[in-house]
CSV table of C-alpha atoms in Angstrom, one decimal:
chain,number,residue,atom,x,y,z
A,1,MET,CA,-3.4,-5.7,22.4
A,2,LEU,CA,-0.4,-7.7,23.7
A,3,GLY,CA,-0.4,-5.6,26.8
A,4,LEU,CA,0.8,-2.5,24.9
A,5,ALA,CA,-1.9,0.0,25.7
A,6,SER,CA,-0.2,1.2,28.9
A,7,SER,CA,2.7,2.7,26.8
A,8,ALA,CA,0.4,4.6,24.5
A,9,SER,CA,0.2,8.0,26.3
A,10,ALA,CA,3.9,8.4,26.3
A,11,PHE,CA,4.0,8.3,22.5
A,12,ARG,CA,1.1,10.6,21.8
A,13,HIS,CA,2.8,13.8,22.8
A,14,ALA,CA,6.3,12.8,21.5
A,15,CYS,CA,5.1,12.0,18.0
A,16,SER,CA,2.4,14.7,17.3
A,17,GLY,CA,3.3,16.6,14.2
A,18,CYS,CA,7.0,15.8,14.1
A,19,ALA,CA,9.4,13.3,12.7
A,20,ARG,CA,11.0,11.8,15.8
A,21,ARG,CA,12.8,8.5,16.0
A,22,ILE,CA,11.3,6.2,18.7
A,23,ARG,CA,13.3,3.3,19.9
A,24,VAL,CA,11.5,0.4,21.6
A,25,PRO,CA,13.6,-2.2,23.5
A,26,VAL,CA,13.8,-5.5,21.7
A,27,SER,CA,15.4,-8.8,22.4
A,28,ALA,CA,18.4,-10.3,20.7
A,29,SER,CA,18.6,-10.4,16.9
A,30,ALA,CA,15.9,-12.5,15.3
A,31,PRO,CA,16.6,-15.0,12.5
A,32,VAL,CA,16.0,-13.9,9.0
A,33,SER,CA,12.6,-15.2,7.8
A,34,GLN,CA,12.2,-17.9,5.2
A,35,ARG,CA,11.5,-17.2,1.6
A,36,PHE,CA,8.0,-16.6,0.4
A,37,ARG,CA,7.5,-20.0,-1.1
A,38,ALA,CA,8.1,-21.6,2.2
A,39,VAL,CA,5.7,-19.4,4.2
A,40,GLY,CA,2.3,-18.5,3.0
A,41,ALA,CA,-0.3,-16.3,4.7
A,42,ARG,CA,-2.6,-19.2,5.2
A,43,THR,CA,-0.9,-22.1,3.5
A,44,SER,CA,2.6,-23.5,3.1
A,45,SER,CA,2.0,-24.5,-0.5
A,46,PRO,CA,3.9,-22.8,-3.4
A,47,PHE,CA,2.0,-20.1,-5.3
A,48,SER,CA,2.4,-18.2,-8.5
A,49,THR,CA,3.5,-14.6,-8.7
A,50,VAL,CA,2.2,-12.2,-11.3
A,51,SER,CA,4.1,-9.6,-13.3
A,52,LEU,CA,3.1,-6.2,-12.1
A,53,ALA,CA,2.2,-3.3,-14.4
A,54,TYR,CA,4.0,-0.1,-13.6
A,55,ASP,CA,4.7,3.5,-14.5
A,56,LEU,CA,8.3,4.7,-14.3
A,57,HIS,CA,8.9,8.3,-13.3
A,58,GLU,CA,12.4,9.3,-14.2
A,59,PRO,CA,14.1,12.4,-12.6
A,60,ALA,CA,15.3,15.2,-14.9
A,61,LYS,CA,18.5,15.3,-12.9
A,62,PRO,CA,19.3,11.8,-11.5
A,63,ALA,CA,21.3,11.7,-8.4
A,64,ALA,CA,24.5,9.8,-8.6
A,65,ASP,CA,24.1,6.0,-8.4
A,66,LYS,CA,20.4,6.2,-8.0
A,67,GLU,CA,19.3,4.3,-11.1
A,68,THR,CA,19.4,1.0,-9.2
A,69,SER,CA,18.2,2.4,-5.8
A,70,PRO,CA,14.6,3.3,-6.8
A,71,ILE,CA,11.5,4.1,-4.9
A,72,ILE,CA,8.6,1.7,-5.4
A,73,VAL,CA,5.2,3.1,-4.6
A,74,MET,CA,2.2,0.8,-3.8
A,75,HIS,CA,-1.4,1.9,-3.6
A,76,GLY,CA,-4.2,0.7,-1.3
A,77,LEU,CA,-7.3,-1.4,-1.9
A,78,PHE,CA,-9.3,-0.4,-5.0
A,79,GLY,CA,-6.4,1.9,-6.0
A,80,SER,CA,-3.9,1.8,-8.8
A,81,LYS,CA,-0.6,3.3,-10.0
A,82,LYS,CA,-2.4,6.3,-11.5
A,83,ASN,CA,-3.5,7.4,-8.0
A,84,ASN,CA,0.2,7.9,-7.1
A,85,ARG,CA,1.2,9.6,-10.3
A,86,THR,CA,1.6,13.1,-8.9
A,87,ILE,CA,3.5,12.2,-5.7
A,88,SER,CA,5.7,9.9,-7.8
A,89,LYS,CA,6.7,12.7,-10.1
A,90,VAL,CA,7.3,15.0,-7.2
A,91,LEU,CA,9.6,12.6,-5.4
A,92,ALA,CA,11.5,11.8,-8.6
A,93,ARG,CA,12.1,15.5,-9.0
A,94,ASP,CA,13.0,16.3,-5.4
A,95,LEU,CA,15.1,13.3,-4.7
A,96,GLY,CA,16.6,12.6,-8.1
A,97,ARG,CA,15.6,9.0,-7.9
A,98,HIS,CA,13.7,6.7,-10.3
A,99,VAL,CA,10.2,6.1,-9.0
A,100,TYR,CA,8.2,3.0,-9.9
A,101,ALA,CA,4.5,3.2,-9.3
A,102,VAL,CA,3.1,-0.3,-9.5
A,103,ASP,CA,-0.3,-1.9,-9.8
A,104,LEU,CA,-0.6,-4.7,-7.2
A,105,ARG,CA,-2.2,-7.9,-8.3
A,106,ASN,CA,-6.0,-7.7,-9.0
A,107,HIS,CA,-5.7,-4.0,-9.4
A,108,GLY,CA,-5.1,-1.6,-12.3
A,109,GLU,CA,-3.5,-3.2,-15.3
A,110,SER,CA,-1.8,-6.0,-13.4
A,111,PRO,CA,-3.0,-9.6,-13.8
A,112,HIS,CA,-5.8,-11.2,-11.8
A,113,ASP,CA,-5.2,-14.2,-9.5
A,114,HIS,CA,-7.5,-16.0,-7.1
A,115,ARG,CA,-5.1,-15.5,-4.3
A,116,HIS,CA,-5.1,-12.0,-2.7
A,117,ASP,CA,-3.1,-11.7,0.5
A,118,TYR,CA,-0.1,-9.9,1.7
A,119,THR,CA,2.3,-12.8,1.3
A,120,ALA,CA,1.4,-13.1,-2.4
A,121,MET,CA,1.4,-9.4,-3.0
A,122,ALA,CA,4.8,-9.0,-1.3
A,123,ALA,CA,6.2,-11.9,-3.4
A,124,ASP,CA,5.0,-10.1,-6.6
A,125,VAL,CA,7.0,-7.0,-5.6
A,126,ALA,CA,10.0,-9.1,-4.7
A,127,ASP,CA,10.0,-10.6,-8.2
A,128,PHE,CA,9.5,-7.1,-9.6
A,129,ILE,CA,12.7,-5.9,-7.9
A,130,ARG,CA,14.7,-8.9,-9.1
A,131,GLN,CA,13.3,-8.8,-12.7
A,132,HIS,CA,14.3,-5.1,-13.0
A,133,GLY,CA,17.7,-5.6,-11.4
A,134,LEU,CA,17.0,-3.0,-8.7
A,135,LYS,CA,19.2,-2.6,-5.6
A,136,GLU,CA,18.6,-0.8,-2.3
A,137,ALA,CA,14.9,-0.1,-3.0
A,138,THR,CA,12.8,2.2,-0.9
A,139,LEU,CA,9.2,0.9,-0.5
A,140,ILE,CA,6.4,3.3,0.0
A,141,GLY,CA,2.9,1.8,0.5
A,142,HIS,CA,-0.4,3.2,1.5
A,143,SER,CA,-2.9,1.1,3.5
A,144,MET,CA,-3.0,-2.3,1.7
A,145,GLY,CA,0.3,-1.3,0.0
A,146,ALA,CA,1.8,-0.4,3.5
A,147,LYS,CA,1.2,-4.0,4.8
A,148,THR,CA,2.6,-5.3,1.5
A,149,ALA,CA,5.7,-3.2,2.0
A,150,MET,CA,6.1,-4.4,5.7
A,151,THR,CA,5.6,-8.0,4.7
A,152,LEU,CA,8.3,-7.8,2.0
A,153,ALA,CA,10.7,-6.0,4.3
A,154,LEU,CA,10.3,-8.7,7.0
A,155,HIS,CA,10.4,-11.6,4.5
A,156,GLU,CA,13.4,-10.5,2.4
A,157,PRO,CA,15.2,-7.6,4.1
A,158,ASP,CA,18.1,-7.8,1.7
A,159,LEU,CA,15.9,-6.5,-1.1
A,160,VAL,CA,14.9,-3.4,0.8
A,161,ALA,CA,16.9,-0.4,2.0
A,162,ASN,CA,14.1,1.3,3.9
A,163,LEU,CA,10.4,1.6,3.9
A,164,ILE,CA,7.6,4.1,4.4
A,165,ALA,CA,4.3,2.7,5.7
A,166,VAL,CA,1.4,5.1,5.2
A,167,ASP,CA,-1.5,4.8,7.6
A,168,ASN,CA,-1.3,1.2,8.5
A,169,ALA,CA,0.5,-1.0,11.1
A,170,PRO,CA,1.8,-4.6,11.4
A,171,VAL,CA,-1.2,-5.8,13.3
A,172,ASP,CA,-4.4,-7.9,12.7
A,173,ALA,CA,-7.3,-5.5,12.5
A,174,ARG,CA,-10.9,-5.8,11.4
A,175,LEU,CA,-11.4,-4.2,8.0
A,176,GLY,CA,-14.2,-1.6,7.9
A,177,SER,CA,-17.6,-2.8,6.7
A,178,ASP,CA,-17.6,0.1,4.1
A,179,PHE,CA,-15.3,-2.0,1.8
A,180,ALA,CA,-17.9,-4.8,1.6
A,181,ARG,CA,-20.6,-2.2,1.0
A,182,TYR,CA,-18.5,-0.7,-1.9
A,183,ILE,CA,-18.3,-4.1,-3.6
A,184,VAL,CA,-22.1,-4.5,-3.4
A,185,GLY,CA,-22.6,-1.2,-5.1
A,186,MET,CA,-19.8,-1.8,-7.7
A,187,LYS,CA,-21.4,-5.2,-8.6
A,188,LYS,CA,-24.7,-3.4,-9.2
A,189,ILE,CA,-22.9,-1.1,-11.6
A,190,ASP,CA,-21.4,-4.0,-13.5
A,191,GLU,CA,-24.8,-5.6,-13.8
A,192,ALA,CA,-26.4,-2.3,-15.0
A,193,ASP,CA,-24.2,-2.1,-18.1
A,194,VAL,CA,-23.7,1.7,-17.7
A,195,THR,CA,-22.3,3.7,-20.5
A,196,ARG,CA,-21.6,6.9,-18.6
A,197,GLN,CA,-19.9,7.6,-15.3
A,198,ALA,CA,-22.8,9.7,-14.1
A,199,GLU,CA,-25.0,6.6,-14.3
A,200,ALA,CA,-22.5,4.7,-12.2
A,201,ASP,CA,-22.2,7.4,-9.7
A,202,LYS,CA,-26.0,7.5,-9.2
A,203,ILE,CA,-26.0,3.7,-8.5
A,204,LEU,CA,-23.1,4.0,-6.1
A,205,GLU,CA,-24.3,7.0,-4.1
A,206,PRO,CA,-26.6,5.0,-1.7
A,207,TYR,CA,-23.5,2.9,-0.7
A,208,GLU,CA,-21.1,5.9,-0.2
A,209,LYS,CA,-22.1,9.5,0.4
A,210,SER,CA,-18.7,11.0,-0.1
A,211,LEU,CA,-18.3,12.2,-3.7
A,212,ALA,CA,-14.5,12.0,-3.4
A,213,ILE,CA,-14.6,8.3,-2.4
A,214,ARG,CA,-17.1,7.5,-5.1
A,215,GLN,CA,-14.9,9.2,-7.7
A,216,PHE,CA,-11.9,7.2,-6.4
A,217,LEU,CA,-13.8,3.9,-6.7
A,218,LEU,CA,-15.2,4.8,-10.1
A,219,GLY,CA,-11.7,5.4,-11.3
A,220,ASN,CA,-11.6,1.6,-11.8
A,221,LEU,CA,-14.2,1.7,-14.6
A,222,HIS,CA,-13.0,1.2,-18.1
A,223,ARG,CA,-14.5,0.2,-21.5
A,224,PRO,CA,-13.3,-3.4,-22.3
A,225,ALA,CA,-12.0,-4.2,-25.7
A,226,ALA,CA,-14.7,-5.3,-28.1
A,227,VAL,CA,-15.3,-9.0,-28.6
A,228,ASP,CA,-16.1,-11.3,-31.6
A,229,GLY,CA,-13.7,-9.5,-33.9
A,230,ALA,CA,-15.4,-6.1,-33.7
A,231,ASP,CA,-13.4,-2.9,-33.9
A,232,GLY,CA,-12.9,-0.5,-31.0
A,233,ALA,CA,-14.1,-0.8,-27.4
A,234,GLN,CA,-17.5,-1.7,-25.9
A,235,LYS,CA,-19.8,1.2,-25.0
A,236,THR,CA,-20.6,-0.3,-21.6
A,237,GLN,CA,-18.2,0.4,-18.7
A,238,LYS,CA,-17.0,-2.4,-16.4
A,239,PHE,CA,-14.7,-2.5,-13.4
A,240,ARG,CA,-11.1,-3.6,-14.0
A,241,VAL,CA,-10.8,-5.0,-10.6
A,242,PRO,CA,-12.1,-8.6,-10.1
A,243,LEU,CA,-14.9,-7.8,-7.6
A,244,SER,CA,-15.6,-11.5,-6.7
A,245,ILE,CA,-11.9,-12.2,-5.9
A,246,LEU,CA,-11.6,-9.1,-3.7
A,247,ALA,CA,-14.9,-9.8,-2.0
A,248,LYS,CA,-13.6,-13.2,-0.9
A,249,ALA,CA,-10.3,-11.6,0.3
A,250,LEU,CA,-11.9,-8.9,2.5
A,251,ASP,CA,-12.1,-11.0,5.6
A,252,HIS,CA,-8.3,-11.4,5.6
A,253,LEU,CA,-7.1,-8.0,4.3
A,254,GLY,CA,-7.0,-6.7,7.9
A,255,ASP,CA,-4.6,-9.5,8.9
A,256,PHE,CA,-0.9,-9.3,9.0
A,257,PRO,CA,1.2,-12.4,8.2
A,258,PHE,CA,3.6,-12.1,11.1
A,259,LYS,CA,2.3,-12.5,14.6
A,260,ASP,CA,5.5,-12.6,16.8
A,261,PRO,CA,8.1,-9.8,16.6
A,262,GLY,CA,10.4,-12.0,18.5
A,263,GLU,CA,10.9,-14.2,15.4
A,264,VAL,CA,11.5,-11.6,12.7
A,265,ARG,CA,12.2,-7.9,12.4
A,266,PHE,CA,13.5,-5.3,9.9
A,267,SER,CA,16.5,-3.6,11.4
A,268,LYS,CA,16.8,-0.9,8.8
A,269,PRO,CA,15.2,2.6,8.8
A,270,ALA,CA,11.4,2.7,8.5
A,271,LEU,CA,9.0,5.6,8.5
A,272,PHE,CA,5.4,5.3,9.6
A,273,VAL,CA,3.1,8.2,8.6
A,274,ARG,CA,-0.4,8.3,10.0
A,275,GLY,CA,-3.3,10.6,9.7
A,276,THR,CA,-4.4,12.4,12.8
A,277,LYS,CA,-8.0,12.0,11.8
A,278,SER,CA,-7.6,8.3,11.0
A,279,LYS,CA,-8.0,5.3,13.3
A,280,TYR,CA,-5.8,2.9,11.4
A,281,VAL,CA,-2.7,3.4,13.6
A,282,PRO,CA,-3.9,3.9,17.2
A,283,ASP,CA,-1.4,4.8,19.9
A,284,GLU,CA,-1.5,1.4,21.5
A,285,VAL,CA,0.1,-0.3,18.5
A,286,ILE,CA,3.1,2.0,18.4
A,287,PRO,CA,5.3,-0.2,20.7
A,288,LEU,CA,4.5,-3.2,18.5
A,289,ILE,CA,5.7,-1.3,15.5
A,290,GLY,CA,8.9,-0.7,17.3
A,291,GLN,CA,9.4,-4.4,18.0
A,292,PHE,CA,9.0,-5.4,14.3
A,293,PHE,CA,10.8,-2.2,13.1
A,294,PRO,CA,13.3,-1.1,15.8
A,295,MET,CA,14.7,1.7,13.6
A,296,PHE,CA,11.3,3.3,13.0
A,297,GLU,CA,10.2,6.9,13.0
A,298,LEU,CA,6.7,8.2,13.3
A,299,VAL,CA,5.1,11.3,11.7
A,300,ASP,CA,1.6,12.5,12.3
A,301,VAL,CA,0.0,14.4,9.4
A,302,ASP,CA,-3.1,16.5,9.7
A,303,ALA,CA,-5.4,14.3,7.5
A,304,GLY,CA,-7.6,11.3,7.4
A,305,HIS,CA,-6.8,7.9,5.9
A,306,TRP,CA,-6.2,9.2,2.4
A,307,LEU,CA,-3.4,11.5,3.7
A,308,ILE,CA,-1.3,11.5,0.5
A,309,SER,CA,-4.1,13.2,-1.4
A,310,GLU,CA,-5.5,15.1,1.5
A,311,ASN,CA,-2.2,16.7,2.6
A,312,PRO,CA,0.4,16.1,-0.1
A,313,GLU,CA,2.8,18.8,1.0
A,314,ALA,CA,3.1,17.5,4.6
A,315,PHE,CA,3.6,14.0,3.3
A,316,ARG,CA,6.2,15.1,0.8
A,317,GLN,CA,8.1,16.9,3.5
A,318,ALA,CA,8.0,13.9,5.8
A,319,VAL,CA,9.3,11.6,3.0
A,320,ILE,CA,12.1,14.1,2.0
A,321,ARG,CA,13.3,14.5,5.5
A,322,PHE,CA,13.4,10.7,5.9
A,323,LEU,CA,15.1,9.9,2.7
A,324,GLU,CA,17.6,12.7,2.3
A,325,PRO,CA,21.2,11.7,3.3
A,326,ARG,CA,22.0,12.4,6.9
A,327,GLU,CA,25.4,13.6,8.1
């Protein structure tokens, strides 16, 4: 990958289990990227943003001047703001900062839109920052949310103070076939008109053996409001996420909108946290991370891809060390 594999072994030992800043030589300052409307992931045509649903977690003891320098937390594919509720509360408490956990487009309670790519998702978050009058925002994103955070930081660095990318990297990579398999199973659940989650779980089991992952996916089920003027909600459960839209987007969700780190970079602090049992951030991409994000640090956490839930204390410590003021 871009001739970077030869540098991999030097980083493996240096970054294992510690927060250490790695500097990669880069060329002269790159020009600031154009606005979202001018550059699309696959088209130059303007597109509409959506207004994101969110939960605000306020600290009991706000740190001085932190009301307008919040943390914005973004989930991964098939996730929602409720997945980040616990870590958001903890970070609000420990850092004294307001934490906004958002639902990205086509997820949770946010609107659906036929376009689902990182340029569009990043533009939604940029609008969210402006609409709420936020300054010096910290972005935390897991997986799909991590690439959204990276895209926004590279597109509009003035909106972002720093970012934390969790188990993803600024590279094109093939998305695992398990996601397409999940959608097949989830569509079967929608077609079955289930009324209990146990029924849905039984349908999904042939598509995913892990109970924890099935429970995560089934967290998207809800009972839609009744139609035709009837009171209450329907008995059948359906998925909130638009499965057809996400199915069409899967082929491109492994992509990253930027290809050349010589054209644009984010020259503010960035933390990359990866799971030691995950394959999403292999050693050979680390130099490329440094070219896009020259002020980056890397922390390895003993966990798989879902490291925030698998090892929350190690993740919390890494975030606190990164975000606490330094002398």
